[in-house]
PDB file of C-alpha atoms in Angstrom:
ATOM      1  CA  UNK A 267      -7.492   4.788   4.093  1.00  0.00           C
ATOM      2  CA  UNK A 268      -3.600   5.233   4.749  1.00  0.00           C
ATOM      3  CA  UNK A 269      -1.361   5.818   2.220  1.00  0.00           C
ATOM      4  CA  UNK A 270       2.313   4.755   3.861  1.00  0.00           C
ATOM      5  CA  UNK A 271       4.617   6.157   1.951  1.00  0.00           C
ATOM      6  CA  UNK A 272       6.924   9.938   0.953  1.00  0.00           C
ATOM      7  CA  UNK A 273       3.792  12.209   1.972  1.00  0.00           C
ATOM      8  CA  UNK A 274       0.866  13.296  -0.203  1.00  0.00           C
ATOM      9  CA  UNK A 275       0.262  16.496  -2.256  1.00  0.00           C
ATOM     10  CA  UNK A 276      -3.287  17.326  -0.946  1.00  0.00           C
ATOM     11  CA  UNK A 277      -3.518  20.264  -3.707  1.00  0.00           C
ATOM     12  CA  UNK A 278      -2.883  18.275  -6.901  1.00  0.00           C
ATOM     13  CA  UNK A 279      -6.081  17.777  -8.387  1.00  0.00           C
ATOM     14  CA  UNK A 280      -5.393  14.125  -9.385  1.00  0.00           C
ATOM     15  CA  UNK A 281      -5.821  14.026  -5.219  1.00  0.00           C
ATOM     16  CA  UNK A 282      -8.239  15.720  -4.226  1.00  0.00           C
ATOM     17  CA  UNK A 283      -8.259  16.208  -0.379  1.00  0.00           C
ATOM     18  CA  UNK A 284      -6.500  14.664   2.106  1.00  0.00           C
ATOM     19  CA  UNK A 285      -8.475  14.056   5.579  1.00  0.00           C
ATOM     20  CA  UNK A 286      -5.581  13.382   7.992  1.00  0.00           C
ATOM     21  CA  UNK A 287      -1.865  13.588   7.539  1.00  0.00           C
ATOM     22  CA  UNK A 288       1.244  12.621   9.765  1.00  0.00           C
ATOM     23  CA  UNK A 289       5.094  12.915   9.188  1.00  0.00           C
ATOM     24  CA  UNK A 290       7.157  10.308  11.081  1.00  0.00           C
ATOM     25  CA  UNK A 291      10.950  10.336  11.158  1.00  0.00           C
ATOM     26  CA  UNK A 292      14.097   9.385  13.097  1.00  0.00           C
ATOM     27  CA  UNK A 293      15.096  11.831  15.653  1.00  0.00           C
ATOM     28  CA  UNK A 294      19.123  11.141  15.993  1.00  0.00           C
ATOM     29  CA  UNK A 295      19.269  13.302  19.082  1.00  0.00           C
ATOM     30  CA  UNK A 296      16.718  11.037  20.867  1.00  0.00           C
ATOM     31  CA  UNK A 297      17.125   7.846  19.349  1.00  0.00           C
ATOM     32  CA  UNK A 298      13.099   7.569  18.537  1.00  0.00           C
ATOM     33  CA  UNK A 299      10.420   8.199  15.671  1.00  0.00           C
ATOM     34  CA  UNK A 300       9.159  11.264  15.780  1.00  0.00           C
ATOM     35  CA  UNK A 301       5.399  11.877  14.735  1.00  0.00           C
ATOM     36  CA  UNK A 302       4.030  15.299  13.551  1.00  0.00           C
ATOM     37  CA  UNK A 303       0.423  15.654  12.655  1.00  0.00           C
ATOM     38  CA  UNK A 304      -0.751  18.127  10.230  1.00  0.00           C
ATOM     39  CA  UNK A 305      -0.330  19.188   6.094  1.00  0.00           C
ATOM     40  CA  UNK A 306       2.720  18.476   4.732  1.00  0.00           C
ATOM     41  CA  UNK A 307       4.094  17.749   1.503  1.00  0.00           C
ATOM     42  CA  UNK A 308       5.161  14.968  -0.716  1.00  0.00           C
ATOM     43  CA  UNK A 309       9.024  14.525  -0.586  1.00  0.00           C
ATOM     44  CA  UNK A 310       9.226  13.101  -3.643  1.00  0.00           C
ATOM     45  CA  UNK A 311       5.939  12.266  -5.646  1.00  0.00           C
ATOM     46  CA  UNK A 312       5.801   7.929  -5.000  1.00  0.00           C
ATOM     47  CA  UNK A 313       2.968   9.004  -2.356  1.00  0.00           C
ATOM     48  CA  UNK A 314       1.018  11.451  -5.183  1.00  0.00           C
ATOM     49  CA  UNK A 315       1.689   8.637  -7.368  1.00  0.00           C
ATOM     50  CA  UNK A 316      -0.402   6.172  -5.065  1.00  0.00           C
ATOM     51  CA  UNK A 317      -2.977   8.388  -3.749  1.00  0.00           C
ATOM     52  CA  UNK A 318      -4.371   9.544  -7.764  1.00  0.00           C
ATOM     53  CA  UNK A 319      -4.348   5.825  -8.523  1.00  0.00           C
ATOM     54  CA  UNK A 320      -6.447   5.209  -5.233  1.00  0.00           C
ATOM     55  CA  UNK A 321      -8.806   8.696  -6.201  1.00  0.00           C
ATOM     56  CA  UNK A 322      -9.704   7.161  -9.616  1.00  0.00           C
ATOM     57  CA  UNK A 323     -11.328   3.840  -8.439  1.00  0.00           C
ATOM     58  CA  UNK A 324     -12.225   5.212  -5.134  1.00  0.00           C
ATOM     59  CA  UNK A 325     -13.466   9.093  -5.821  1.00  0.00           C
ATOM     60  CA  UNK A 326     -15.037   9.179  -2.011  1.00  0.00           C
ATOM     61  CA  UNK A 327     -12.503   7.442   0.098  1.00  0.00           C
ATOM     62  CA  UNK A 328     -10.909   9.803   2.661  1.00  0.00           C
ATOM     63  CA  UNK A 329      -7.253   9.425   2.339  1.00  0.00           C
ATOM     64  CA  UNK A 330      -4.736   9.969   5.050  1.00  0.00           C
ATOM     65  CA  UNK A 331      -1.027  10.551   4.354  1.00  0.00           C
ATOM     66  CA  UNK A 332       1.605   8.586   6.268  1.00  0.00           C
ATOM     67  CA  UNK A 333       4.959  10.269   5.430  1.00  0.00           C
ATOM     68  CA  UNK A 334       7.813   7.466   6.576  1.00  0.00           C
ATOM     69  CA  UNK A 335       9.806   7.935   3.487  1.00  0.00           C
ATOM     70  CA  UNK A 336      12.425  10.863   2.620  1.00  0.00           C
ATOM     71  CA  UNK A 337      13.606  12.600  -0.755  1.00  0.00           C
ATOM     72  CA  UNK A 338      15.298   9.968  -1.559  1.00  0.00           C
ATOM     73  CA  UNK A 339      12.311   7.528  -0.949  1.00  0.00           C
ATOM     74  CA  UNK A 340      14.433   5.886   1.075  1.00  0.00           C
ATOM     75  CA  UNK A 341      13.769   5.737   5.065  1.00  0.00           C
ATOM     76  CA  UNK A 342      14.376   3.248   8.146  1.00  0.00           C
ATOM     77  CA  UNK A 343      12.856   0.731   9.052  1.00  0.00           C
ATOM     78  CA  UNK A 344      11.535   1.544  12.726  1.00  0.00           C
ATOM     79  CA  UNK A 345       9.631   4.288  11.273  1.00  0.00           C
ATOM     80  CA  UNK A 346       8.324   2.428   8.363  1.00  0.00           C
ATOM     81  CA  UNK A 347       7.053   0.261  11.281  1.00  0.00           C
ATOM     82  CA  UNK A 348       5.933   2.637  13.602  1.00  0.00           C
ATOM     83  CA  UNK A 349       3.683   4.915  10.737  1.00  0.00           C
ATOM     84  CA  UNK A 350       2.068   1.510   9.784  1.00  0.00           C
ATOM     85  CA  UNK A 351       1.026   1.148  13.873  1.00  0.00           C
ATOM     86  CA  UNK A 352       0.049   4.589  14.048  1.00  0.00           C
ATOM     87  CA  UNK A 353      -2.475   3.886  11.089  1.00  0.00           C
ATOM     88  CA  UNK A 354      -3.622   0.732  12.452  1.00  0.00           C
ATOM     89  CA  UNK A 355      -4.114   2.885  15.937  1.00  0.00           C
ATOM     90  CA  UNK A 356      -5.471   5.219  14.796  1.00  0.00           C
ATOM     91  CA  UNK A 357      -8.576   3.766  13.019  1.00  0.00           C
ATOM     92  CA  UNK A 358      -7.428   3.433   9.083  1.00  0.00           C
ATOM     93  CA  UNK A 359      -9.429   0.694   7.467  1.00  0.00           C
ATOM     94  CA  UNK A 360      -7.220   0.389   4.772  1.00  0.00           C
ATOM     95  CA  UNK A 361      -3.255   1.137   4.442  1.00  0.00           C
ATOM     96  CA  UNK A 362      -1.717   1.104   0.403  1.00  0.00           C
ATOM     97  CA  UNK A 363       1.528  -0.066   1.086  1.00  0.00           C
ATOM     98  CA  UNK A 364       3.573   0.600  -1.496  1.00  0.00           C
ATOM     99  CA  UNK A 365       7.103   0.297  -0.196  1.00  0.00           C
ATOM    100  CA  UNK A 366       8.725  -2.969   2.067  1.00  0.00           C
ATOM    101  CA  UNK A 367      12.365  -3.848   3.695  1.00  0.00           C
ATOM    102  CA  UNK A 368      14.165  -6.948   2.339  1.00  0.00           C
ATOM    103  CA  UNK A 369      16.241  -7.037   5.090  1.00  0.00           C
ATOM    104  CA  UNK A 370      16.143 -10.423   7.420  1.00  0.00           C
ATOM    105  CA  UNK A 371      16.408  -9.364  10.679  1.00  0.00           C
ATOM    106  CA  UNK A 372      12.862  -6.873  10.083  1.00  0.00           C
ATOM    107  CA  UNK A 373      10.861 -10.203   9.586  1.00  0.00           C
ATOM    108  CA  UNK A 374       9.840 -10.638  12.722  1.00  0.00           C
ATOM    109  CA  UNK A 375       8.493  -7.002  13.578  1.00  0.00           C
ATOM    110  CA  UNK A 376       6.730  -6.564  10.522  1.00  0.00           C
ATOM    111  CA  UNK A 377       5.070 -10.240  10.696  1.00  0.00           C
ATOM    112  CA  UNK A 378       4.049  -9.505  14.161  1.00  0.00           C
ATOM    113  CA  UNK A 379       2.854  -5.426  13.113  1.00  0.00           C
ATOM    114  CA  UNK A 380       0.684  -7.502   9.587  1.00  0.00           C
ATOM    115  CA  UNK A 381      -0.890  -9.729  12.450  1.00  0.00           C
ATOM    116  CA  UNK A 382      -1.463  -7.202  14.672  1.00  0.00           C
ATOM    117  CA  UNK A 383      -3.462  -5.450  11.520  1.00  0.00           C
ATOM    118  CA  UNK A 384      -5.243  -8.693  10.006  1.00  0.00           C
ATOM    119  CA  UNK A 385      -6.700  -9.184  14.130  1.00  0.00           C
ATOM    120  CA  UNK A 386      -7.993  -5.799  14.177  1.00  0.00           C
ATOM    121  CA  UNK A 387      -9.604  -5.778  10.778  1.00  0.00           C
ATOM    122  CA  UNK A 388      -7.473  -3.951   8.752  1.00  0.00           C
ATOM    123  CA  UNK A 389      -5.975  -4.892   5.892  1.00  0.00           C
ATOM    124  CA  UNK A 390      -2.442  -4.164   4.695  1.00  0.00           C
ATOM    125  CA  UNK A 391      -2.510  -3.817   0.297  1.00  0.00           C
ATOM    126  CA  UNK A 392       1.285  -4.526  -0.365  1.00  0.00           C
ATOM    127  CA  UNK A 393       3.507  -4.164  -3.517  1.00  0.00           C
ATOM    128  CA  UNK A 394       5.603  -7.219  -3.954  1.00  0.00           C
ATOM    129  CA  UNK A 395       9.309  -6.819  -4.807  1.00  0.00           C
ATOM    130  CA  UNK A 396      10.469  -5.251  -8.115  1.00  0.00           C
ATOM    131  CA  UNK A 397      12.723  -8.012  -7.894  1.00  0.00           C
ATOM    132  CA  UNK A 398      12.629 -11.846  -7.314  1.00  0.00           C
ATOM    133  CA  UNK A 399      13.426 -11.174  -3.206  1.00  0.00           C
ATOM    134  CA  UNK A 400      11.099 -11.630  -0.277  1.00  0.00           C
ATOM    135  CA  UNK A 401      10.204  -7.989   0.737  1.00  0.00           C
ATOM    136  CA  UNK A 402       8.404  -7.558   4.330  1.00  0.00           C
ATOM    137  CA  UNK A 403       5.344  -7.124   5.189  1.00  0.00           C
ATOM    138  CA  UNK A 404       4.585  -8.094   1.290  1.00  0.00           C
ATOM    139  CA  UNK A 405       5.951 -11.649   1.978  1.00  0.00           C
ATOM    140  CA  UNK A 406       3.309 -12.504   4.468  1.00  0.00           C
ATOM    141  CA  UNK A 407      -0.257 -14.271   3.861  1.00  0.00           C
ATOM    142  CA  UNK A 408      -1.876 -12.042   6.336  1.00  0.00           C
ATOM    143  CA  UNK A 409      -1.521  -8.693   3.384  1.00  0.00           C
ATOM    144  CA  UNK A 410      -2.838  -8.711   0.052  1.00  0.00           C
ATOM    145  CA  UNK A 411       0.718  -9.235  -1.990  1.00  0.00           C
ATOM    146  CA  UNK A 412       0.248  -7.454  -5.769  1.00  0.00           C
ATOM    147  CA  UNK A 413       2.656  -7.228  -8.725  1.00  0.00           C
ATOM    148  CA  UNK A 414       1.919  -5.258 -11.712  1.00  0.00           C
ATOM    149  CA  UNK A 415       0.685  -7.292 -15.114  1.00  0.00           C
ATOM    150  CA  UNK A 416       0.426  -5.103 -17.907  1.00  0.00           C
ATOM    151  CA  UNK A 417      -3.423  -4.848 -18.698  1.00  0.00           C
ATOM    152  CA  UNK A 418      -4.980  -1.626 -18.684  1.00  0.00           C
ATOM    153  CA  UNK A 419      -7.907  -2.003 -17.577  1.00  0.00           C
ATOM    154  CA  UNK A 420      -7.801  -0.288 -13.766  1.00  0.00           C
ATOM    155  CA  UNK A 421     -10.142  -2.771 -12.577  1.00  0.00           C
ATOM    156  CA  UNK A 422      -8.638  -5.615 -14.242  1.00  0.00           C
ATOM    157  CA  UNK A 423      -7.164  -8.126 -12.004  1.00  0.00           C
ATOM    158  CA  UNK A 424      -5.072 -11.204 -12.127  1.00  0.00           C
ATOM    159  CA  UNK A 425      -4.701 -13.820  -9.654  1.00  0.00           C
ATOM    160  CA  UNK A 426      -1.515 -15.360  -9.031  1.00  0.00           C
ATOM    161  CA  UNK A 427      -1.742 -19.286  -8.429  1.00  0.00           C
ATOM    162  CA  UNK A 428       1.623 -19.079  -7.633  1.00  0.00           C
ATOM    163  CA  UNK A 429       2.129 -17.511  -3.853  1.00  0.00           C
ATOM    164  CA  UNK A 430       3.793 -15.403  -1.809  1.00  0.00           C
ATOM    165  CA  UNK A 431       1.941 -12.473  -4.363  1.00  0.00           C
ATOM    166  CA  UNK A 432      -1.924 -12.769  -4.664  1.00  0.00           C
ATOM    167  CA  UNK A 433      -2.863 -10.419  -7.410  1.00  0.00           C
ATOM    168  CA  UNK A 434      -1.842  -8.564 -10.779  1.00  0.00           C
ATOM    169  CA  UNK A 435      -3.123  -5.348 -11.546  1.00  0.00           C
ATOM    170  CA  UNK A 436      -1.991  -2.595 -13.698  1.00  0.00           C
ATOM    171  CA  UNK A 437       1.339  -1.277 -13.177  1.00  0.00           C
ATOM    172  CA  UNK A 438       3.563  -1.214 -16.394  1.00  0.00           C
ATOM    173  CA  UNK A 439       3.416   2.268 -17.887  1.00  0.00           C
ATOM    174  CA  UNK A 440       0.842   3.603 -15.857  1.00  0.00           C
ATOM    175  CA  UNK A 441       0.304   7.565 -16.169  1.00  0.00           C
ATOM    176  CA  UNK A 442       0.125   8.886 -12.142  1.00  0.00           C
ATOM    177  CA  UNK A 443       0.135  11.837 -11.070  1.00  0.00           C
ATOM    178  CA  UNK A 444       3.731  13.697  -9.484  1.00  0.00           C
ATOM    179  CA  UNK A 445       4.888  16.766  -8.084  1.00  0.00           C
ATOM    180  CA  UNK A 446       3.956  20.178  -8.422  1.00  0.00           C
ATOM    181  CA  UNK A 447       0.494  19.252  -9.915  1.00  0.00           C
ATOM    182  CA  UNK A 448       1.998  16.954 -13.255  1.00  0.00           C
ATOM    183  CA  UNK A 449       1.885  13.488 -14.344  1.00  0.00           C
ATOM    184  CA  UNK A 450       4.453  11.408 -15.366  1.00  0.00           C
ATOM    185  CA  UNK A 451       4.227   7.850 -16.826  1.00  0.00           C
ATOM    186  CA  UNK A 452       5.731   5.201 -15.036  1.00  0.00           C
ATOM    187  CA  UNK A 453       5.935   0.960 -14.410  1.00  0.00           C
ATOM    188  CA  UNK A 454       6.276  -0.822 -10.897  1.00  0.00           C
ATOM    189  CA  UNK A 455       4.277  -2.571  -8.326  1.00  0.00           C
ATOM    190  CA  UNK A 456       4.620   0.405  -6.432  1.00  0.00           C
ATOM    191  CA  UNK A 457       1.711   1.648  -8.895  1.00  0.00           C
ATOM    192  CA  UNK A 458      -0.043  -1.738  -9.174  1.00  0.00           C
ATOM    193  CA  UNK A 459      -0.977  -2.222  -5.667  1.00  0.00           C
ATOM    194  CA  UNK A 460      -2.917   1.266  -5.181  1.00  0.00           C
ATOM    195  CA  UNK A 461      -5.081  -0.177  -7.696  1.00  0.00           C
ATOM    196  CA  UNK A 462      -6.232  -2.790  -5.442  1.00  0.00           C
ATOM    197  CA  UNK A 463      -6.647  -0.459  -2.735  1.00  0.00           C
ATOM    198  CA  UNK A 464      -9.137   1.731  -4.538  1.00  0.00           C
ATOM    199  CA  UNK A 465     -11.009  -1.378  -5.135  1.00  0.00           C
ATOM    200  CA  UNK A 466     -10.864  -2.654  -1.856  1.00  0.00           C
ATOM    201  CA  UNK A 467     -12.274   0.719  -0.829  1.00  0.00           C
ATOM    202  CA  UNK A 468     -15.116   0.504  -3.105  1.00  0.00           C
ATOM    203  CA  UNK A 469     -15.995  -3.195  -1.498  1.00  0.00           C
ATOM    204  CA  UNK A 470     -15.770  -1.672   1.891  1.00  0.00           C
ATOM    205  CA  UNK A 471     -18.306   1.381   1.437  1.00  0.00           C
ATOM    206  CA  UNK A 472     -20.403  -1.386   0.090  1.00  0.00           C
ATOM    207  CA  UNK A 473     -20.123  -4.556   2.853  1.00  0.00           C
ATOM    208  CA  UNK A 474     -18.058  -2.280   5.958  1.00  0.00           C
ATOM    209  CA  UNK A 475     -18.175  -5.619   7.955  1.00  0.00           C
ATOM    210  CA  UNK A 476     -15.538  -7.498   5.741  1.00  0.00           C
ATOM    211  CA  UNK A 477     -12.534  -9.047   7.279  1.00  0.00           C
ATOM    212  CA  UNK A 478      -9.333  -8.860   5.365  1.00  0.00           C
ATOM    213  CA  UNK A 479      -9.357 -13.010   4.733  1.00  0.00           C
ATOM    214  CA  UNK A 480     -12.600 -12.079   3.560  1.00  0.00           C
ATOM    215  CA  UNK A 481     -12.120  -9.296   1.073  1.00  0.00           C
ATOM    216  CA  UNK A 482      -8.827 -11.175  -0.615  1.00  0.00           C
ATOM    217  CA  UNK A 483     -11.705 -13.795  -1.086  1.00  0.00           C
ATOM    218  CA  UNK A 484     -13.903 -11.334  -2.934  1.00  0.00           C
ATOM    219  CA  UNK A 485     -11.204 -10.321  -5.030  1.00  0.00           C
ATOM    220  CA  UNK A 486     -10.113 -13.890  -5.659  1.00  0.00           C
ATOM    221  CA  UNK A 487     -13.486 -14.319  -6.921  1.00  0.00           C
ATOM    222  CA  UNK A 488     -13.594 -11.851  -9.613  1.00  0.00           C
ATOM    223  CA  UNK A 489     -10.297 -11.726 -10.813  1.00  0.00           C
ATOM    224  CA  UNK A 490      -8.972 -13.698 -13.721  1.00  0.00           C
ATOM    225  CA  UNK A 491      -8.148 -16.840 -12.679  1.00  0.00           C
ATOM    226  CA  UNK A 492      -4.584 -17.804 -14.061  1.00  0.00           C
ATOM    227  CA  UNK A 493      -3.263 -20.601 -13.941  1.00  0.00           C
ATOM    228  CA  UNK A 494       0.037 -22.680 -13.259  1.00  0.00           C
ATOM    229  CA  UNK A 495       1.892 -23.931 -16.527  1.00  0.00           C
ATOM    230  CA  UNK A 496       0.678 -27.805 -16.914  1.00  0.00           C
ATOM    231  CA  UNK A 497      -1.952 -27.596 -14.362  1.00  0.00           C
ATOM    232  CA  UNK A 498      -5.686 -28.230 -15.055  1.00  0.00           C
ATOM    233  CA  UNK A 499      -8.737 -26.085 -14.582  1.00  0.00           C
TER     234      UNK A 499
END
């Protein structure tokens, strides 16, 4: 599984290993993403953050790092878009998502990239929007949308009756793991969505042959089933 997002600290023992790793970035000079393959490290610890999360519910998934974010954990959004193809390429099952673009005129490349991953059998675990704004590709029904809730159980999840955002899962003052081998405590649904993608791993070693429609079934079917204010069971 891919983990999009500001690299991956491969020694930080929270991680683990990491199988496969690629740096993508804009190249002024030549106007294109460039892609790098090989060990790098994380720019600023979001990625770390993400991969632990996965480790814990997942401890045998082989995770790939998919650096399209700087220091700043800030990046464009061509190469956003083009590490998220070169996962999808190049054979990830699963990508942990845990970044998106609010701007408009991205909607139609990143609807077109989550369509391109839901037809090839890959699914795309998203973190919704800190705030109430549609985000992209987390806007779309073709990804598995999750906000953090504030259980604490890891496997604990909620689902949303209320759409574009499928699931809740832990998020709010989560301890993950950072640079330089610590751990920090921290809320978002940057965190909350990693969650899911551990679990979705641990379906997948189990029943390989699940399509993404089918596997946001599965975990529509054992998650806690809230409910809409005034609406009846």
């Amino acid at each position: 599984m891919a983990v999009v997002d500001s690299g991956v600290d491969a020694a930080h023992p929270a991680v683990g290993s990491v199988e496969r790793a690629v740096a993508l970035r804009w190249d002024s000079e030549t106007e294109d993403v460039t892609v790098t393959e090989g060990p790098h490290e994380d720019l600023f610890g979001h990625g770390t953050a993400c991969a632990g999360i996965i480790r814990r519910a997942a401890p045998d998934a082989a995770i790939w790092s998919v650096r399209v974010l700087g220091s700043g954990l800030t990046g464009k959004g061509v190469v956003f878009a083009a590490g998220l193809r070169w996962a999808i390429a190049a054979g990830a099952r699963v990508l942990n998502v845990s970044l998106s673009t609010g701007r408009a005129d991205y909607y139609g490349l990143f609807h077109e990239i989550a369509d391109e991953a839901a037809f090839a059998g890959v699914i795309l675990v998203c973190a919704a929007n800190n705030v109430p704004a549609p985000t992209y590709p987390a806007q779309f029904s073709s990804v598995i949308s999750v906000a953090a809730h504030d259980g604490q159980d890891p496997f604990g999840l909620d689902a949303n009756p209320a759409p574009p955002t499928d699931f809740g899962a832990p998020g709010i003052d989560v301890r993950v793991s950072w640079l330089s081998g610590s751990t920090i405590v921290s809320t978002g649904n940057s965190f909350a969505a990693p969650h899911v993608t551990g679990l979705v791993a641990r379906l997948l070693s189990k029943h390989p042959d699940l399509t993404p429609y089918e596997v946001k079934t599965v975990l529509r079917a054992v998650a806690s089933n809230a409910v809409t204010q005034g609406s009846r069971r």
